[in-house]
């Protein structure tokens, strides 16, 4: 129970940072350091937890994710058009809108998790699959830069292939972390006497590295931009890739170290992270229509505004979950509707 609350708190903080990070992109000016820090680890940490909890994933869950993608891809196609975001976006089911890449990537992660679980006793094949994924993860953006240049009609976000491989190592790390290992690490890190000092030193070191090349690191953290946006040579590309993974791992370690197991608002946000994830762009697209108005605001006012909206978005979406929660499980909803219809038909035949 205690352990679950800790993970819920971590997820709660991460989903808050997802919302905050997106809103910061609207006000942006002066917010670059915070954007850079958030994007350096929030999705890697989320995907690490996805891997950790994917030990018993099944095909039903994957199908549910794909149905969610189809439903919300269609939904946000309308929203982006109405809010004029669609002016810079060409709707296709093969090109995820905004945040929906995560559903596509997560489906791919889960497919591999099922495959690895089924061939677990054949360690050679498991090692081959994991090694192949890691090699592709490191090199895909360098290779795809040339490929996309030769095929300009193909989007760099096509089926979220680049992002899937870029973030795959974090999923695999979580997948091979069992509960005993996680518990031991949590206990060791939680009992570390100087964790506040240690965390502060690590964060300042990370910030120093990030600010040495802020634009390059930010472009690398997104996961889908071509390598030319953050590296001019193969050696520089590999260096930034390595730094990207190390920074994310260090910050994930800090999260496990400092987040406690006391219930709070973070717990509720973490337990309802999917509904927050799916619907928070409604706030983003609405506020984005007034982006020009924020240009004259100072940094502190911008920060206070986006933090307040982020808290409101997370809390309000949790509050309405009881009314729209059925949308999170479209496969179960379809099955229930079908069963209800069959029951009605049987009752009609019986009455005749």
Tab-separated table of C-alpha atoms in Angstrom:
chain	number	residue	atom	x	y	z
A	1	UNK	CA	0.000	0.000	0.000
A	2	UNK	CA	2.751	2.413	0.984
A	3	UNK	CA	4.739	1.597	-2.127
A	4	UNK	CA	1.722	2.127	-4.374
A	5	UNK	CA	1.091	5.562	-2.854
A	6	UNK	CA	4.687	6.520	-3.560
A	7	UNK	CA	4.324	5.548	-7.205
A	8	UNK	CA	1.000	7.391	-7.422
A	9	UNK	CA	2.705	10.490	-6.031
A	10	UNK	CA	5.483	10.208	-8.597
A	11	UNK	CA	2.933	9.822	-11.399
A	12	UNK	CA	0.961	12.739	-9.958
A	13	UNK	CA	3.983	15.009	-10.056
A	14	UNK	CA	4.879	13.846	-13.559
A	15	UNK	CA	1.402	14.432	-15.012
A	16	UNK	CA	1.405	17.884	-13.419
A	17	UNK	CA	4.727	18.565	-15.146
A	18	UNK	CA	3.255	17.347	-18.458
A	19	UNK	CA	0.467	19.912	-18.167
A	20	UNK	CA	2.809	22.631	-16.916
A	21	UNK	CA	5.380	21.914	-19.617
A	22	UNK	CA	2.799	22.269	-22.375
A	23	UNK	CA	1.437	25.543	-20.974
A	24	UNK	CA	4.956	26.923	-20.591
A	25	UNK	CA	5.405	26.497	-24.342
A	26	UNK	CA	2.659	29.098	-24.819
A	27	UNK	CA	4.100	31.837	-22.592
A	28	UNK	CA	7.686	30.685	-23.265
A	29	UNK	CA	9.660	33.983	-23.084
A	30	UNK	CA	11.860	33.725	-19.988
A	31	UNK	CA	10.560	30.233	-19.227
A	32	UNK	CA	13.176	28.365	-21.273
A	33	UNK	CA	15.236	27.070	-18.296
A	34	UNK	CA	12.175	25.516	-16.668
A	35	UNK	CA	10.960	24.069	-19.981
A	36	UNK	CA	14.382	22.536	-20.546
A	37	UNK	CA	14.485	20.959	-17.088
A	38	UNK	CA	10.952	19.524	-17.335
A	39	UNK	CA	11.429	18.058	-20.805
A	40	UNK	CA	14.718	16.482	-19.789
A	41	UNK	CA	13.027	13.835	-17.664
A	42	UNK	CA	9.227	13.937	-17.332
A	43	UNK	CA	8.401	11.588	-20.234
A	44	UNK	CA	11.414	9.282	-19.646
A	45	UNK	CA	10.253	8.922	-16.026
A	46	UNK	CA	6.675	8.211	-17.078
A	47	UNK	CA	7.828	5.615	-19.591
A	48	UNK	CA	10.134	4.022	-17.007
A	49	UNK	CA	7.068	3.531	-14.753
A	50	UNK	CA	5.110	2.157	-17.727
A	51	UNK	CA	7.800	-0.469	-18.139
A	52	UNK	CA	7.861	-1.267	-14.441
A	53	UNK	CA	4.108	-1.917	-14.394
A	54	UNK	CA	4.045	-3.762	-17.756
A	55	UNK	CA	4.893	-7.204	-16.379
A	56	UNK	CA	1.331	-8.480	-16.871
A	57	UNK	CA	0.158	-6.331	-19.771
A	58	UNK	CA	-2.189	-8.014	-22.246
A	59	UNK	CA	-3.547	-7.521	-25.762
A	60	UNK	CA	-6.784	-6.078	-24.442
A	61	UNK	CA	-4.868	-3.156	-22.952
A	62	UNK	CA	-3.079	-2.545	-26.249
A	63	UNK	CA	-6.353	-2.617	-28.179
A	64	UNK	CA	-7.832	-0.155	-25.686
A	65	UNK	CA	-4.893	2.211	-26.257
A	66	UNK	CA	-5.328	2.026	-30.022
A	67	UNK	CA	-9.059	2.740	-29.712
A	68	UNK	CA	-8.241	5.710	-27.475
A	69	UNK	CA	-5.839	6.937	-30.137
A	70	UNK	CA	-8.445	6.716	-32.906
A	71	UNK	CA	-11.096	8.435	-30.787
A	72	UNK	CA	-8.916	11.266	-29.503
A	73	UNK	CA	-7.049	11.754	-32.775
A	74	UNK	CA	-10.445	12.436	-34.350
A	75	UNK	CA	-11.557	14.578	-31.404
A	76	UNK	CA	-8.458	16.754	-31.396
A	77	UNK	CA	-8.581	17.130	-35.166
A	78	UNK	CA	-11.793	19.085	-34.563
A	79	UNK	CA	-10.394	20.976	-31.559
A	80	UNK	CA	-7.226	22.033	-33.368
A	81	UNK	CA	-9.270	23.243	-36.312
A	82	UNK	CA	-11.608	25.286	-34.089
A	83	UNK	CA	-8.709	26.823	-32.149
A	84	UNK	CA	-6.683	27.483	-35.326
A	85	UNK	CA	-3.905	25.103	-34.306
A	86	UNK	CA	-4.960	23.096	-37.325
A	87	UNK	CA	-3.573	25.831	-39.570
A	88	UNK	CA	-0.113	24.350	-39.036
A	89	UNK	CA	-1.227	20.733	-38.862
A	90	UNK	CA	-2.373	18.385	-41.629
A	91	UNK	CA	-4.668	15.737	-40.166
A	92	UNK	CA	-3.712	12.124	-40.725
A	93	UNK	CA	-4.162	9.071	-38.530
A	94	UNK	CA	-0.519	8.267	-39.202
A	95	UNK	CA	0.634	11.564	-37.653
A	96	UNK	CA	-0.330	11.830	-33.969
A	97	UNK	CA	-1.680	15.211	-32.902
A	98	UNK	CA	0.212	16.967	-30.126
A	99	UNK	CA	0.387	14.569	-27.135
A	100	UNK	CA	-1.208	11.496	-28.714
A	101	UNK	CA	2.146	10.114	-29.866
A	102	UNK	CA	2.388	8.651	-26.374
A	103	UNK	CA	-0.556	6.291	-26.977
A	104	UNK	CA	1.049	4.976	-30.160
A	105	UNK	CA	4.458	4.547	-28.531
A	106	UNK	CA	2.983	2.934	-25.434
A	107	UNK	CA	1.151	0.410	-27.605
A	108	UNK	CA	4.465	-0.508	-29.237
A	109	UNK	CA	6.165	-0.780	-25.854
A	110	UNK	CA	3.469	-3.140	-24.623
A	111	UNK	CA	3.699	-5.348	-27.719
A	112	UNK	CA	7.418	-5.816	-27.067
A	113	UNK	CA	6.727	-6.426	-23.364
A	114	UNK	CA	4.334	-9.266	-24.242
A	115	UNK	CA	6.871	-10.691	-26.706
A	116	UNK	CA	9.713	-10.545	-24.164
A	117	UNK	CA	7.532	-12.170	-21.532
A	118	UNK	CA	6.560	-15.019	-23.854
A	119	UNK	CA	10.147	-15.778	-24.913
A	120	UNK	CA	11.592	-15.057	-21.483
A	121	UNK	CA	12.985	-18.561	-21.175
A	122	UNK	CA	14.877	-18.113	-24.463
A	123	UNK	CA	17.420	-15.605	-23.217
A	124	UNK	CA	19.345	-15.434	-26.483
A	125	UNK	CA	16.291	-14.172	-28.352
A	126	UNK	CA	15.415	-11.728	-25.571
A	127	UNK	CA	18.963	-10.389	-25.620
A	128	UNK	CA	18.831	-10.059	-29.403
A	129	UNK	CA	15.549	-8.094	-29.290
A	130	UNK	CA	16.700	-5.782	-26.484
A	131	UNK	CA	20.102	-5.181	-28.093
A	132	UNK	CA	18.505	-4.419	-31.470
A	133	UNK	CA	16.108	-1.930	-29.880
A	134	UNK	CA	18.924	-0.178	-28.009
A	135	UNK	CA	21.075	0.107	-31.140
A	136	UNK	CA	18.170	1.524	-33.159
A	137	UNK	CA	17.283	3.870	-30.274
A	138	UNK	CA	20.741	5.432	-30.341
A	139	UNK	CA	21.020	5.787	-34.104
A	140	UNK	CA	17.504	6.313	-35.433
A	141	UNK	CA	17.532	10.118	-35.393
A	142	UNK	CA	20.860	10.271	-37.207
A	143	UNK	CA	19.621	7.848	-39.875
A	144	UNK	CA	16.156	9.404	-40.174
A	145	UNK	CA	17.573	12.890	-40.830
A	146	UNK	CA	18.852	11.787	-44.219
A	147	UNK	CA	15.826	9.607	-44.914
A	148	UNK	CA	13.359	12.422	-44.222
A	149	UNK	CA	15.376	14.810	-46.368
A	150	UNK	CA	14.982	12.386	-49.274
A	151	UNK	CA	11.271	11.850	-48.506
A	152	UNK	CA	9.865	15.299	-47.620
A	153	UNK	CA	6.252	14.079	-47.721
A	154	UNK	CA	6.862	11.858	-44.694
A	155	UNK	CA	6.498	13.523	-41.285
A	156	UNK	CA	9.187	13.098	-38.640
A	157	UNK	CA	6.302	12.132	-36.339
A	158	UNK	CA	5.049	9.356	-38.639
A	159	UNK	CA	3.461	6.731	-36.364
A	160	UNK	CA	5.669	8.113	-33.566
A	161	UNK	CA	8.474	5.812	-34.722
A	162	UNK	CA	11.331	8.119	-33.737
A	163	UNK	CA	9.939	8.922	-30.304
A	164	UNK	CA	9.145	5.265	-29.664
A	165	UNK	CA	12.752	4.211	-30.156
A	166	UNK	CA	14.274	7.277	-28.483
A	167	UNK	CA	12.332	6.560	-25.282
A	168	UNK	CA	12.401	2.748	-25.566
A	169	UNK	CA	15.496	2.331	-23.310
A	170	UNK	CA	13.587	3.830	-20.367
A	171	UNK	CA	10.713	1.386	-20.869
A	172	UNK	CA	13.091	-1.571	-21.047
A	173	UNK	CA	14.879	-0.405	-17.914
A	174	UNK	CA	11.584	-0.254	-16.040
A	175	UNK	CA	10.462	-3.589	-17.489
A	176	UNK	CA	13.542	-5.395	-16.188
A	177	UNK	CA	13.321	-3.680	-12.795
A	178	UNK	CA	11.327	-6.081	-10.609
A	179	UNK	CA	9.475	-5.137	-7.442
A	180	UNK	CA	12.216	-6.405	-5.157
A	181	UNK	CA	14.850	-4.299	-6.934
A	182	UNK	CA	12.600	-1.238	-6.898
A	183	UNK	CA	11.831	-1.694	-3.205
A	184	UNK	CA	15.505	-2.053	-2.359
A	185	UNK	CA	16.445	1.037	-4.396
A	186	UNK	CA	13.608	3.043	-2.815
A	187	UNK	CA	14.730	2.040	0.675
A	188	UNK	CA	18.383	2.808	0.008
A	189	UNK	CA	17.666	6.154	-1.639
A	190	UNK	CA	14.987	7.046	0.914
A	191	UNK	CA	17.352	6.383	3.801
A	192	UNK	CA	20.180	8.409	2.293
A	193	UNK	CA	20.986	10.993	4.967
A	194	UNK	CA	22.209	13.685	2.651
A	195	UNK	CA	19.600	13.263	-0.082
A	196	UNK	CA	18.596	16.947	-0.109
A	197	UNK	CA	22.194	18.085	-0.495
A	198	UNK	CA	22.962	15.320	-2.977
A	199	UNK	CA	19.867	16.107	-5.035
A	200	UNK	CA	20.691	19.817	-5.062
A	201	UNK	CA	24.232	19.182	-6.266
A	202	UNK	CA	22.994	16.842	-8.990
A	203	UNK	CA	20.327	19.279	-10.171
A	204	UNK	CA	22.757	22.198	-10.313
A	205	UNK	CA	25.249	20.027	-12.220
A	206	UNK	CA	22.530	18.990	-14.664
A	207	UNK	CA	21.411	22.603	-15.118
A	208	UNK	CA	25.012	23.623	-15.811
A	209	UNK	CA	25.268	20.974	-18.536
A	210	UNK	CA	21.875	21.848	-20.020
A	211	UNK	CA	22.530	25.569	-20.202
A	212	UNK	CA	25.778	24.994	-22.057
A	213	UNK	CA	23.663	24.200	-25.158
A	214	UNK	CA	20.003	24.962	-24.268
A	215	UNK	CA	18.491	24.930	-27.765
A	216	UNK	CA	20.326	21.769	-28.747
A	217	UNK	CA	19.268	19.920	-25.627
A	218	UNK	CA	15.662	21.078	-25.919
A	219	UNK	CA	15.481	19.863	-29.517
A	220	UNK	CA	16.996	16.545	-28.471
A	221	UNK	CA	14.581	16.061	-25.574
A	222	UNK	CA	11.481	16.269	-27.793
A	223	UNK	CA	12.493	12.986	-29.373
A	224	UNK	CA	11.173	13.528	-32.904
A	225	UNK	CA	13.236	16.389	-34.322
A	226	UNK	CA	16.000	15.425	-36.785
A	227	UNK	CA	19.559	15.181	-35.513
A	228	UNK	CA	20.624	18.278	-37.464
A	229	UNK	CA	18.610	20.442	-35.030
A	230	UNK	CA	20.946	19.560	-32.170
A	231	UNK	CA	24.137	18.101	-33.628
A	232	UNK	CA	26.407	18.936	-36.533
A	233	UNK	CA	28.565	15.809	-36.381
A	234	UNK	CA	28.187	12.160	-35.406
A	235	UNK	CA	30.435	12.625	-32.362
A	236	UNK	CA	28.400	15.592	-31.122
A	237	UNK	CA	25.193	13.638	-31.774
A	238	UNK	CA	26.364	10.659	-29.707
A	239	UNK	CA	27.590	12.951	-26.936
A	240	UNK	CA	24.224	14.711	-26.619
A	241	UNK	CA	22.373	11.379	-26.831
A	242	UNK	CA	24.464	10.007	-23.962
A	243	UNK	CA	23.984	13.167	-21.911
A	244	UNK	CA	20.238	13.052	-22.578
A	245	UNK	CA	19.926	9.528	-21.182
A	246	UNK	CA	22.215	10.189	-18.193
A	247	UNK	CA	20.393	13.377	-17.216
A	248	UNK	CA	17.022	11.649	-17.360
A	249	UNK	CA	18.280	8.711	-15.286
A	250	UNK	CA	19.741	11.018	-12.640
A	251	UNK	CA	16.514	12.986	-12.353
A	252	UNK	CA	14.454	9.771	-12.159
A	253	UNK	CA	16.745	8.714	-9.302
A	254	UNK	CA	16.102	12.034	-7.544
A	255	UNK	CA	12.339	11.527	-7.955
A	256	UNK	CA	12.491	8.098	-6.322
A	257	UNK	CA	14.668	9.574	-3.601
A	258	UNK	CA	12.622	12.610	-2.587
A	259	UNK	CA	8.972	11.663	-3.270
A	260	UNK	CA	7.421	10.182	-0.129
A	261	UNK	CA	4.438	7.870	0.448
A	262	UNK	CA	2.057	10.299	2.126
A	263	UNK	CA	-1.275	10.760	0.388
A	264	UNK	CA	-1.893	14.193	-1.096
A	265	UNK	CA	-3.307	15.867	-4.181
A	266	UNK	CA	-0.446	14.257	-6.105
A	267	UNK	CA	-1.861	10.831	-5.207
A	268	UNK	CA	-5.220	11.622	-6.802
A	269	UNK	CA	-3.567	13.145	-9.844
A	270	UNK	CA	-1.350	10.074	-10.233
A	271	UNK	CA	-4.250	7.648	-9.895
A	272	UNK	CA	-6.119	9.604	-12.575
A	273	UNK	CA	-3.162	10.489	-14.779
A	274	UNK	CA	-4.724	9.041	-17.951
A	275	UNK	CA	-7.771	11.299	-17.907
A	276	UNK	CA	-5.564	14.329	-17.171
A	277	UNK	CA	-3.258	13.350	-20.002
A	278	UNK	CA	-6.045	12.894	-22.528
A	279	UNK	CA	-8.027	16.061	-21.793
A	280	UNK	CA	-5.514	18.673	-20.588
A	281	UNK	CA	-4.794	19.899	-24.151
A	282	UNK	CA	-8.259	21.478	-24.094
A	283	UNK	CA	-6.740	24.058	-21.755
A	284	UNK	CA	-3.619	24.345	-23.925
A	285	UNK	CA	-5.448	24.932	-27.207
A	286	UNK	CA	-7.830	27.422	-25.616
A	287	UNK	CA	-5.096	29.483	-23.937
A	288	UNK	CA	-2.896	29.301	-27.021
A	289	UNK	CA	-5.420	31.422	-28.951
A	290	UNK	CA	-4.430	34.323	-26.672
A	291	UNK	CA	-0.677	33.663	-26.736
A	292	UNK	CA	0.120	37.156	-28.021
A	293	UNK	CA	-1.369	38.684	-24.865
A	294	UNK	CA	1.319	37.090	-22.680
A	295	UNK	CA	4.235	38.766	-24.460
A	296	UNK	CA	4.187	41.778	-22.137
A	297	UNK	CA	3.858	39.782	-18.903
A	298	UNK	CA	6.886	39.429	-16.655
A	299	UNK	CA	8.368	36.025	-15.831
A	300	UNK	CA	6.817	35.726	-12.357
A	301	UNK	CA	3.325	36.551	-13.586
A	302	UNK	CA	3.663	34.014	-16.404
A	303	UNK	CA	4.833	31.352	-13.993
A	304	UNK	CA	2.063	32.047	-11.483
A	305	UNK	CA	-0.507	31.899	-14.296
A	306	UNK	CA	0.608	28.590	-15.827
A	307	UNK	CA	1.078	26.925	-12.420
A	308	UNK	CA	-2.431	27.993	-11.379
A	309	UNK	CA	-3.973	26.758	-14.627
A	310	UNK	CA	-2.036	23.477	-14.351
A	311	UNK	CA	-3.324	22.872	-10.812
A	312	UNK	CA	-6.857	23.763	-11.899
A	313	UNK	CA	-6.663	21.498	-14.958
A	314	UNK	CA	-5.442	18.496	-12.966
A	315	UNK	CA	-7.927	18.988	-10.122
A	316	UNK	CA	-10.954	19.696	-12.320
A	317	UNK	CA	-10.318	16.701	-14.583
A	318	UNK	CA	-10.044	14.434	-11.543
A	319	UNK	CA	-13.315	15.915	-10.242
A	320	UNK	CA	-15.229	15.084	-13.445
A	321	UNK	CA	-13.752	11.620	-13.869
A	322	UNK	CA	-16.961	10.030	-12.612
A	323	UNK	CA	-18.855	11.510	-15.547
A	324	UNK	CA	-16.407	10.851	-18.361
A	325	UNK	CA	-14.372	7.957	-16.984
A	326	UNK	CA	-16.110	5.530	-19.351
A	327	UNK	CA	-14.203	7.170	-22.206
A	328	UNK	CA	-10.935	5.829	-20.798
A	329	UNK	CA	-11.941	2.237	-21.516
A	330	UNK	CA	-13.658	2.279	-24.928
A	331	UNK	CA	-13.235	-1.474	-25.425
A	332	UNK	CA	-15.081	-2.269	-22.178
A	333	UNK	CA	-17.722	0.322	-23.043
A	334	UNK	CA	-18.320	-1.256	-26.460
A	335	UNK	CA	-18.568	-4.730	-24.896
A	336	UNK	CA	-21.052	-3.500	-22.261
A	337	UNK	CA	-23.183	-1.762	-24.891
A	338	UNK	CA	-23.180	-4.896	-27.010
A	339	UNK	CA	-24.167	-7.055	-24.036
A	340	UNK	CA	-26.938	-4.619	-23.100
A	341	UNK	CA	-28.238	-4.706	-26.678
A	342	UNK	CA	-28.199	-8.505	-26.726
A	343	UNK	CA	-30.071	-8.555	-23.423
A	344	UNK	CA	-32.708	-6.218	-24.860
A	345	UNK	CA	-33.135	-8.469	-27.917
A	346	UNK	CA	-33.551	-11.542	-25.719
A	347	UNK	CA	-36.137	-9.755	-23.573
A	348	UNK	CA	-38.031	-8.670	-26.701
A	349	UNK	CA	-38.104	-12.235	-28.030
A	350	UNK	CA	-39.215	-13.527	-24.639
A	351	UNK	CA	-42.056	-11.009	-24.425
A	352	UNK	CA	-43.317	-12.096	-27.845
